[in-house]
Short mmCIF file of C-alpha atoms in Angstrom, two decimals:
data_model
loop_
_atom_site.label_atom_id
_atom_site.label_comp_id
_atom_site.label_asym_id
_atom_site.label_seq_id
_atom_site.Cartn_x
_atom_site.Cartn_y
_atom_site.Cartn_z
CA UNK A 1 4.46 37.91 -6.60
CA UNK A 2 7.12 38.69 -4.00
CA UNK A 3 7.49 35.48 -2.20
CA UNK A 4 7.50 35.52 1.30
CA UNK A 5 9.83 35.26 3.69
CA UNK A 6 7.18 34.47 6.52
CA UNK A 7 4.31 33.40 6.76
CA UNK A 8 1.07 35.29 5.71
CA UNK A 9 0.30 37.80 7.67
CA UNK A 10 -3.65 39.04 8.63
CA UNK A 11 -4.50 42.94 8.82
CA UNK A 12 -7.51 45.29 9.81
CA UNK A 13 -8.74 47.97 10.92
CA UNK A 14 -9.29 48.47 14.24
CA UNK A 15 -8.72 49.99 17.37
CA UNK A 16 -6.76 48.71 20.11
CA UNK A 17 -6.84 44.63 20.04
CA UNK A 18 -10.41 44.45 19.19
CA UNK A 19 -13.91 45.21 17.36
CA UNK A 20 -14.73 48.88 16.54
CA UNK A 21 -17.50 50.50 15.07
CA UNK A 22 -16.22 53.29 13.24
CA UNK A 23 -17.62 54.07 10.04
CA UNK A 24 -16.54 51.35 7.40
CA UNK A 25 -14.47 49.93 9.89
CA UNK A 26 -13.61 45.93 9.81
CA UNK A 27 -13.17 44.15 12.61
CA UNK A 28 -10.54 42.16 14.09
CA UNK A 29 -12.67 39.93 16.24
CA UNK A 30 -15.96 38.32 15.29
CA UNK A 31 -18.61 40.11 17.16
CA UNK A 32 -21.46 36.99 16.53
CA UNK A 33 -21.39 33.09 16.37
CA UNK A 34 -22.17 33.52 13.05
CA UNK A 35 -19.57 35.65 12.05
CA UNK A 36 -19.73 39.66 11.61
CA UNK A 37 -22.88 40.81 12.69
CA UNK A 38 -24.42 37.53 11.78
CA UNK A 39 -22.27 37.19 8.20
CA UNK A 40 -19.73 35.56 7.12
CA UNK A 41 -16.05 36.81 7.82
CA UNK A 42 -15.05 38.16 4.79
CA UNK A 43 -10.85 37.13 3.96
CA UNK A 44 -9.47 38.94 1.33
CA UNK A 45 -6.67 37.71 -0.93
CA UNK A 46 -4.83 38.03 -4.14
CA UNK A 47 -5.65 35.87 -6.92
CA UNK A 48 -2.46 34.31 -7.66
CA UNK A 49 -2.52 30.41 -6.66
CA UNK A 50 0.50 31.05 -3.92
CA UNK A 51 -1.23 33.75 -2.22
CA UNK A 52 -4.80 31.77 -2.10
CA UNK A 53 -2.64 28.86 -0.56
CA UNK A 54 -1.26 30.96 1.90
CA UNK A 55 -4.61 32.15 2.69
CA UNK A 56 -5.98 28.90 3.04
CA UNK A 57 -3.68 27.81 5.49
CA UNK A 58 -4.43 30.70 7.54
CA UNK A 59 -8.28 30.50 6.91
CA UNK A 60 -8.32 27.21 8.11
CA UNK A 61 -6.21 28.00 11.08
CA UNK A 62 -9.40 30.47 11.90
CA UNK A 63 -11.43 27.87 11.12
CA UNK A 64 -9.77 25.47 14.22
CA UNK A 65 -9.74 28.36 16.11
CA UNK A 66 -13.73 29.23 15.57
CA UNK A 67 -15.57 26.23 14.41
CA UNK A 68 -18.94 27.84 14.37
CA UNK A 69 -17.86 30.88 12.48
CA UNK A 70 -18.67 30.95 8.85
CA UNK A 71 -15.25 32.52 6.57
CA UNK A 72 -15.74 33.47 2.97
CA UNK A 73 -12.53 34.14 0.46
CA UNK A 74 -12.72 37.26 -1.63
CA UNK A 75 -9.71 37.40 -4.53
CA UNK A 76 -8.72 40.56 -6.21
CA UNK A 77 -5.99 41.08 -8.58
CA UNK A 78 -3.40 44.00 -7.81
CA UNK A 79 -1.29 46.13 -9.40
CA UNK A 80 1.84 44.38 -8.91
CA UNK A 81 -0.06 41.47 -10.35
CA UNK A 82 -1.22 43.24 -13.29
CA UNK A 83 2.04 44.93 -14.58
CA UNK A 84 4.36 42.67 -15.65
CA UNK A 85 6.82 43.79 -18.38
CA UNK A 86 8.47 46.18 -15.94
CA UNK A 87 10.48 45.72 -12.74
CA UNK A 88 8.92 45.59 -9.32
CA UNK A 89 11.75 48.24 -8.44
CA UNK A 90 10.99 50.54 -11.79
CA UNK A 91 6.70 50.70 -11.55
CA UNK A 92 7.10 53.46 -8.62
CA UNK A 93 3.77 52.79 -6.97
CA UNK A 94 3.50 51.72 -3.67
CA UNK A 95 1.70 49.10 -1.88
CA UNK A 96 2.35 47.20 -5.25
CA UNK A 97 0.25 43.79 -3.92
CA UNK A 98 -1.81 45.13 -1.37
CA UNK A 99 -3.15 48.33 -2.54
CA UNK A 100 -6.42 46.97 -4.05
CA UNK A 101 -7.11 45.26 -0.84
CA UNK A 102 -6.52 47.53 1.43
CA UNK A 103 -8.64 49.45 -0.25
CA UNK A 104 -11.57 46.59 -0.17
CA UNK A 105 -10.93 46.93 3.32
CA UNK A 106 -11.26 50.53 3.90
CA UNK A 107 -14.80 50.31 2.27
CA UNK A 108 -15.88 47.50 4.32
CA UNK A 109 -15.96 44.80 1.45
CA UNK A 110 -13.52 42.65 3.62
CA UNK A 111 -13.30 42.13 6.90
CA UNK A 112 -9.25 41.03 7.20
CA UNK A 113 -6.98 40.35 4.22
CA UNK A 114 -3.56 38.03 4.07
CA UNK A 115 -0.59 39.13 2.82
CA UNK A 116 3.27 38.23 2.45
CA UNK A 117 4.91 40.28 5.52
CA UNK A 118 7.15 41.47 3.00
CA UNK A 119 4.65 42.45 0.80
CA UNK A 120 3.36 45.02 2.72
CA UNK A 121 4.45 48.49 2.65
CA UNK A 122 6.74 50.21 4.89
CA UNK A 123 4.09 51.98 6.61
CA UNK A 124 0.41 50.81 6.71
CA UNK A 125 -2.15 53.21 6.36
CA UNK A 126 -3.82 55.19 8.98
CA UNK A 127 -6.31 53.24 11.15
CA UNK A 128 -4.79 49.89 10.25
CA UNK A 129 -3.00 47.23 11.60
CA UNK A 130 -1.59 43.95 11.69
CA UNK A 131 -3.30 41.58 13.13
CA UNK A 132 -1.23 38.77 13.87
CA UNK A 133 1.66 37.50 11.99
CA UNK A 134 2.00 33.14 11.17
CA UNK A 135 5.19 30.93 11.92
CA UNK A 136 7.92 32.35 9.40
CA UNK A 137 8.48 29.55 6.61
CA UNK A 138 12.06 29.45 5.51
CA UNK A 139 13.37 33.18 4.68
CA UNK A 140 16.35 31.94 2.42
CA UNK A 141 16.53 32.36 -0.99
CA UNK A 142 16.33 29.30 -3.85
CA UNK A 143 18.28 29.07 -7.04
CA UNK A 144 15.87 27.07 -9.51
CA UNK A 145 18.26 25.82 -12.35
CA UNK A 146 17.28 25.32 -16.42
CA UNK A 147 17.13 21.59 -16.92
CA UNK A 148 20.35 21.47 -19.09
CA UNK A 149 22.07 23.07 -15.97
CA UNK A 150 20.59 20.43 -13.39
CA UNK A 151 23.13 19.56 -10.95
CA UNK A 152 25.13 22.68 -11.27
CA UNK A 153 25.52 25.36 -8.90
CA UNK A 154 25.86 28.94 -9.94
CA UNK A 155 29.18 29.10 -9.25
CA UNK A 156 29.62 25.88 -11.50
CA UNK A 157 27.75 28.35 -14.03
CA UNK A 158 29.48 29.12 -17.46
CA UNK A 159 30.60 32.91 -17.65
CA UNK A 160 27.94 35.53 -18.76
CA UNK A 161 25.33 33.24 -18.08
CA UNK A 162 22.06 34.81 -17.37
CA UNK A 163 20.32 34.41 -13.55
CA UNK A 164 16.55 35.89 -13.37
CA UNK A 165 15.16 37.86 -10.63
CA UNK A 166 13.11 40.66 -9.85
CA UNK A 167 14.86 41.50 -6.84
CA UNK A 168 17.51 44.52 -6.32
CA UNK A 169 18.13 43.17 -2.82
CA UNK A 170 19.23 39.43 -4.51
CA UNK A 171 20.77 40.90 -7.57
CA UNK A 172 23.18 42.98 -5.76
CA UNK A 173 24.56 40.61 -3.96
CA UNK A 174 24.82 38.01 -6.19
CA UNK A 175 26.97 40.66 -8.45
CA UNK A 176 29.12 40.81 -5.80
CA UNK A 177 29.53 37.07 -4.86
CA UNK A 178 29.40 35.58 -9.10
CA UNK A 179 30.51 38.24 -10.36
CA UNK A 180 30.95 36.06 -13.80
CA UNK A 181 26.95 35.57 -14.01
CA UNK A 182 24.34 38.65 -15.62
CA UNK A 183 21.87 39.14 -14.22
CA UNK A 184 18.39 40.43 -15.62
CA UNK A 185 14.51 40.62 -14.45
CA UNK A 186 12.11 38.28 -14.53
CA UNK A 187 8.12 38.99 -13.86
CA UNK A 188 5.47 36.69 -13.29
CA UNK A 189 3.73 34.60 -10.72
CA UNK A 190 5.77 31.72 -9.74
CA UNK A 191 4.05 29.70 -12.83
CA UNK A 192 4.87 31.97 -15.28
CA UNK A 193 9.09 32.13 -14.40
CA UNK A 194 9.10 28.50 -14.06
CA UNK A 195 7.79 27.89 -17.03
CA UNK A 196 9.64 30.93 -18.94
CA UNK A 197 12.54 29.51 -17.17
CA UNK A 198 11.79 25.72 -18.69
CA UNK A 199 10.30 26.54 -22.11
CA UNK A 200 12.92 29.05 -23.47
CA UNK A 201 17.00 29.59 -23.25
CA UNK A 202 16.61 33.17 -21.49
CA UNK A 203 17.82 31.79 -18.36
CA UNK A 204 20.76 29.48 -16.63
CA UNK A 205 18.14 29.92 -13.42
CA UNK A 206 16.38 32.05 -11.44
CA UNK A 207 16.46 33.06 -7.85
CA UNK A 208 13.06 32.17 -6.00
CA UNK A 209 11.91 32.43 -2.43
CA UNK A 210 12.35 28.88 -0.48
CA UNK A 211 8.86 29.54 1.22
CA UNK A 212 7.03 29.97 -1.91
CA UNK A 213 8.39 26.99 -3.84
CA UNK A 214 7.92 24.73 -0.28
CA UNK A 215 4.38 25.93 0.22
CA UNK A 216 3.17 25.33 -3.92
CA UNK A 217 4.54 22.14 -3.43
CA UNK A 218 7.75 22.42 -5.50
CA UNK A 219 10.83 22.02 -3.69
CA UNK A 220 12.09 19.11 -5.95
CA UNK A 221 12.64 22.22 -8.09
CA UNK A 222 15.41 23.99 -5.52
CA UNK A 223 19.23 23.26 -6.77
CA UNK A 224 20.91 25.80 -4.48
CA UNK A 225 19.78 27.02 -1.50
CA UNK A 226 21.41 30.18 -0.24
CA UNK A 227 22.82 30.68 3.04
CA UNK A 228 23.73 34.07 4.82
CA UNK A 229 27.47 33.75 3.05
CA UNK A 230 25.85 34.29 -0.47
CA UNK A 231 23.03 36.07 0.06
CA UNK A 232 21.02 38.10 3.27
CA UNK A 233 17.08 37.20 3.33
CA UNK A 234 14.50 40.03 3.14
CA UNK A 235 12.65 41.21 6.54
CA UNK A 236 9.05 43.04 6.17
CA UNK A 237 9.46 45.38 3.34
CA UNK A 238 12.50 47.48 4.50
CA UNK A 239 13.18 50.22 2.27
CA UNK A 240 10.58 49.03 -0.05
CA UNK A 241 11.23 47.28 -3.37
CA UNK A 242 13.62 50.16 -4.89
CA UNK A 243 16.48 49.37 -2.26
CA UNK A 244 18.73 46.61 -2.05
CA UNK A 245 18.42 45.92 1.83
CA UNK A 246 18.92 42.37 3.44
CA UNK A 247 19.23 41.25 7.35
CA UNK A 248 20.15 37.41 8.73
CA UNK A 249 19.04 36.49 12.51
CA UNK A 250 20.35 33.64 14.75
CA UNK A 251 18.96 32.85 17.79
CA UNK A 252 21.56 30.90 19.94
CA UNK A 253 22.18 30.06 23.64
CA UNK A 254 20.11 32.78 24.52
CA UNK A 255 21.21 35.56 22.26
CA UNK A 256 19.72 37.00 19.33
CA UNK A 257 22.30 37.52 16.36
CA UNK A 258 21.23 40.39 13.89
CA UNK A 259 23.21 41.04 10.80
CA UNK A 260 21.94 43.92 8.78
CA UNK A 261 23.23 45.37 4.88
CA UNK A 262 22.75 47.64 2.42
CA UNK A 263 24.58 47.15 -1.06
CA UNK A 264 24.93 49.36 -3.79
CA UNK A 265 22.67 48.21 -6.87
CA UNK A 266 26.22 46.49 -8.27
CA UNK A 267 27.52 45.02 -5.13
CA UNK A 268 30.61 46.68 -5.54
CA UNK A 269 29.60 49.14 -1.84
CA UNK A 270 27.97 47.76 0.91
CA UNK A 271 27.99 48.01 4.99
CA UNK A 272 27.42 45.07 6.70
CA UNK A 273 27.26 44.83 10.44
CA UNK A 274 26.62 42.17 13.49
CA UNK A 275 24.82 42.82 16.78
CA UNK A 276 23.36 40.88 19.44
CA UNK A 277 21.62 40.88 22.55
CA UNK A 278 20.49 38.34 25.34
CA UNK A 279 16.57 37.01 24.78
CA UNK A 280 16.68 35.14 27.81
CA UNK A 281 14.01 35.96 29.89
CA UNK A 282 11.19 34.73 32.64
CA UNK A 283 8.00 34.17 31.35
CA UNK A 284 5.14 36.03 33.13
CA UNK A 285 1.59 36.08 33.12
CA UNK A 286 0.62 37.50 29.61
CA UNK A 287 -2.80 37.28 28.82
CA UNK A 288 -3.55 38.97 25.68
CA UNK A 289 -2.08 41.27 23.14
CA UNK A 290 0.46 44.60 24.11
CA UNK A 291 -2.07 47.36 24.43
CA UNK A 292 0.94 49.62 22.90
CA UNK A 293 -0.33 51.16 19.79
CA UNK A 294 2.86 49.77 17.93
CA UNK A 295 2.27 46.48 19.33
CA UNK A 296 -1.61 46.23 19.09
CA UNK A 297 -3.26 42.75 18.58
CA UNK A 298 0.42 41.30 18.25
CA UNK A 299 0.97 38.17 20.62
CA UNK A 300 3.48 36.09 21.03
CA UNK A 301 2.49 33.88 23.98
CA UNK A 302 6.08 31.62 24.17
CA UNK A 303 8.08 34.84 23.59
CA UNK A 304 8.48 36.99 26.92
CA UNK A 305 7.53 41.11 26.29
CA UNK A 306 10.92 41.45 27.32
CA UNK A 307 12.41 39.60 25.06
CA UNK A 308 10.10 40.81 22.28
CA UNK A 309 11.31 44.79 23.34
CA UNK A 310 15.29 43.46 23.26
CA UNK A 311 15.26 42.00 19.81
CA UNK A 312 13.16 44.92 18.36
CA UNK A 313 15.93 47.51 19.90
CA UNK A 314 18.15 45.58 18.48
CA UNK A 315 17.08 45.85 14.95
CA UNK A 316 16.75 49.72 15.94
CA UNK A 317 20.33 50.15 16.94
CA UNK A 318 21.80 48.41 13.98
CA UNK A 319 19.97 50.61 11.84
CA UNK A 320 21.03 53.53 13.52
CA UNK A 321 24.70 51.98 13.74
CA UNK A 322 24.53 51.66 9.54
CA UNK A 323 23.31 54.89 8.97
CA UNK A 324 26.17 56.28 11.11
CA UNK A 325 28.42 55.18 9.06
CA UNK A 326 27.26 55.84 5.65
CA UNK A 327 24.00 53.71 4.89
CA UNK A 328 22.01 56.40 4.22
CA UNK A 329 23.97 57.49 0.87
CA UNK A 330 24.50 54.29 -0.18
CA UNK A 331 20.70 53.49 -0.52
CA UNK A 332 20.23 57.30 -1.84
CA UNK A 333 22.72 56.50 -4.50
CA UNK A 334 20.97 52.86 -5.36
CA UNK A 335 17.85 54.76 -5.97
CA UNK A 336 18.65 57.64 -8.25
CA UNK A 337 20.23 55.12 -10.35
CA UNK A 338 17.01 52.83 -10.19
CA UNK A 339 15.34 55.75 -11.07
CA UNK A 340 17.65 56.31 -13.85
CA UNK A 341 18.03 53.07 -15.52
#
């Protein structure tokens, strides 16, 4: 699974903030007491244990919300879950974990489904949306350590030792930072690298999400957490899985801090660039969700629209400020060479 870097994050299909009833259309909003036209609310899930305990947290966060509503789990396995001798970045499908569920959704066999936010694919399919996205976990990234090398750091490593992970975004920078470590991919559910990790010499360590390992229950397992000076976190699913694309955010005295890179798949080029803008705005009277059809059913009742509309220009401009100066080849370049590897 990619591990999240927030919190699981709902999606349907709907209209604008509410129930519709098109044609195998699910809706956002329970339309009965009972549930969806007096059934149960249908949430669908993958099957892996981490996903079905994010999407038990968020179940029973609809369950505080609606006490008399009735919610059912439905688990599906997915493609990304099913291949698993070849590299997330190599398979060249998208919507890797949420195709099979979106497509439970689009014939009405769900109601909602949970995901990873950056799970999801760059652009959701027509008539969908997201529905409301959790309280982000911790984005950074965990170095899990063999037990001969517990203790250690990876730059305490011993040269050419090997570091697992299925991620281009982690492995390029990583390069770049140790570059006396190899690096190589690793597949599997979190339970299957630990324990490939543990059980065999293949690996010095691996590089997991902090969220997943917190949420399964396992952070006794994280030797090295790392910050924004070793390694950039993932946001949504920018540029997809083939791309090695990273961001880090501060918020501080008012301003929003957004560093944004792209790397090479070595390391060895990259563009790297701050921005910031204020946040610091009055709250008004903001009932329910931004009717905007890029903002529909999204709510963030503590967070002012204004302040919401800064920080996403903000991630806007620093795009466009990488791209002016050459991100555009450099992530060109990374994926012919996937693509060629």
């Amino acid at each position: 699974m990619a591990e999240p870097g927030a919190a699981a994050v709902g999606l349907g299909r709907a209209g604008c903030g509410g129930a519709t009833d098109g044609a195998g259309a699910g809706p956002l909003l329970p339309r009965e007491e009972n549930g969806v036209d007096g059934r149960a609310i249908r949430v669908g899930t993958r099957r892996s244990q981490l996903a079905r305990i994010q999407t038990d947290s968020v179940v029973t966060m609809l369950r505080e919300l609606y006490p008399d509503l009735h919610f059912e789990i439905v688990a599906m396995s997915t493609t990304g879950d099913k291949i698993l001798d070849t590299a997330l970045s190599k398979i060249g499908e998208k919507s890797l974990f949420t195709k099979e569920l979106e497509n439970a959704l689009e014939r009405n066999e769900v109601d909602l489904v949970v995901h990873s936010l950056k799970d999801l694919p760059t652009s959701l399919p027509p008539g969908f949306t997201i529905g409301a996205v959790c309280k982000r976990e911790n984005p950074l990234d965990a170095v899990v350590f063999h037990p001969k090398n517990c203790g250690k750091t990876l730059n305490l490593l011993p040269e050419k030792s090997v570091i697992g992970t299925s991620s281009l975004r982690r492995a390029a920078q990583l390069k770049k930072k140790f570059p006396h470590l190899e690096f190589r991919d690793i597949r599997g559910n979190l339970n299957t690298r630990l324990k490939k990790l543990d059980e065999k010499e293949d690996f010095s360590a691996i590089i997991l999400a902090a969220a997943g390992l917190k949420r399964m229950g396992w952070e006794n397992r994280i030797g090295q957490l790392l910050g924004p000076e070793d390694c950039l976190y993932a946001v949504g699913q920018e540029g997809g899985c083939s791309v090695p694309v990273a961001v880090n955010t501060l918020l501080k005295d008012g301003q929003l801090y957004l560093t944004g890179a792209v790397y090479s798949l070595d390391g060895s080029d990259s563009l790297k660039e701050t921005m910031q803008t204020g946040v610091s705005y009055p709250h008004q009277n903001e009932d329910g969700p931004n009717d905007d059809v890029q903002h529909v059913g999204i709510t963030a009742k503590n967070v002012p629209g204004q302040a919401q509309e800064a920080a996403e220009n903000l991630g806007v401009e620093l795009a466009s400020l990488l791209l002016s100066k050459g991100a555009k080849h450099i992530l060109s370049v990374a994926r012919q060479l996937n693509d060629a590897r």
